[in-house]
Amino acid sequence: MTIELFRNDSYLKEHKTIISEIVSEGLVLNETIFYPEGGGQPGDEGSIVIDNQMIEINGTRYIDNKLVHLVKNIDGLKKNEEVKLNLNWIKRYSYMQVHTSLHLLCSIIPYPVTGGSIGDGRGRLDFDLETKPDKEEVLIKMNELINEDYSIYISSITDKELDENPDLVRTMAVKPPRGSGLIRMIKIGDNIDFQPCGGTHVNKTSEIKHVKSVKIENKGKMNKRIILNF
Ligand SMILES: [Zn+2]
């Protein structure tokens, strides 16, 4: 199993590690700082350096329960070789900002989330909601929360604690990661947002760019799509 360093420190930009396995799509490493596609967030891109040779990583995702760094050509790569990972930080930081902003959006719109997507400078959530919220109001509240400079905290609860508090799960589309007995929780401020999440977040809400515009689309009687542009 790859040790996922980005879970505890999402600000790591480079890291030296060892190739533990080569699969047809790319490399499995002992440790990684690359986030694998999931929960609406794209997998990380970047490069690895082996013996002064740079190889592009075109994405990161789980394949057959292995965290794979996708490379075009695996010829010449060997197991147990030392590699240096370089993350495409500009893209990832943008995802972290957008991802964290969607937690703030959850606090403004207290309805179940049915889907979502995180992009570079753009993000959206779908809510199980009948009436369209006022987009100007959403814009103002979002930027207020960003300006308030709340801290983001990582903690965990047990499977049992989550079973006893099912309301903590906001996203119907993404199941909280179970299996280890502990579920990773993300908290913003004292009581802005608290929910299970395995993604990458910024440390302070002031790191998020101001929301430039909000678009709200009707996606069915009980489904409203809120799109944030930064
Ligand atoms: Zn999150």
JSON list of N, CA and C and ligand atoms in Angstrom, two decimals, residues 99 103 186 197-199 201, ligand 1:
[
{"chain": "A", "resi": 99, "resn": "HIS", "atom": "N", "xyz": [-11.89, 23.21, -3.93]},
{"chain": "A", "resi": 99, "resn": "HIS", "atom": "CA", "xyz": [-12.44, 22.15, -3.08]},
{"chain": "A", "resi": 99, "resn": "HIS", "atom": "C", "xyz": [-12.89, 22.72, -1.73]},
{"chain": "A", "resi": 103, "resn": "HIS", "atom": "N", "xyz": [-16.86, 23.28, 0.45]},
{"chain": "A", "resi": 103, "resn": "HIS", "atom": "CA", "xyz": [-17.28, 23.04, 1.84]},
{"chain": "A", "resi": 103, "resn": "HIS", "atom": "C", "xyz": [-18.02, 24.28, 2.36]},
{"chain": "A", "resi": 186, "resn": "ILE", "atom": "N", "xyz": [-13.21, 16.71, 8.07]},
{"chain": "A", "resi": 186, "resn": "ILE", "atom": "CA", "xyz": [-12.70, 18.05, 7.80]},
{"chain": "A", "resi": 186, "resn": "ILE", "atom": "C", "xyz": [-13.63, 19.05, 8.50]},
{"chain": "A", "resi": 197, "resn": "CYS", "atom": "N", "xyz": [-14.36, 13.72, 4.58]},
{"chain": "A", "resi": 197, "resn": "CYS", "atom": "CA", "xyz": [-13.80, 14.08, 3.28]},
{"chain": "A", "resi": 197, "resn": "CYS", "atom": "C", "xyz": [-12.37, 13.60, 3.19]},
{"chain": "A", "resi": 198, "resn": "GLY", "atom": "N", "xyz": [-12.01, 13.03, 2.04]},
{"chain": "A", "resi": 198, "resn": "GLY", "atom": "CA", "xyz": [-10.65, 12.54, 1.83]},
{"chain": "A", "resi": 198, "resn": "GLY", "atom": "C", "xyz": [-9.81, 13.43, 0.95]},
{"chain": "A", "resi": 199, "resn": "GLY", "atom": "N", "xyz": [-10.34, 14.60, 0.57]},
{"chain": "A", "resi": 199, "resn": "GLY", "atom": "CA", "xyz": [-9.67, 15.46, -0.40]},
{"chain": "A", "resi": 199, "resn": "GLY", "atom": "C", "xyz": [-8.57, 16.34, 0.17]},
{"chain": "A", "resi": 201, "resn": "HIS", "atom": "N", "xyz": [-7.25, 20.21, 1.02]},
{"chain": "A", "resi": 201, "resn": "HIS", "atom": "CA", "xyz": [-7.83, 21.52, 1.37]},
{"chain": "A", "resi": 201, "resn": "HIS", "atom": "C", "xyz": [-6.73, 22.51, 1.70]},
{"chain": "B", "resi": 1, "resn": "ZN", "atom": "ZN", "xyz": [-13.13, 18.20, 1.30]}
]
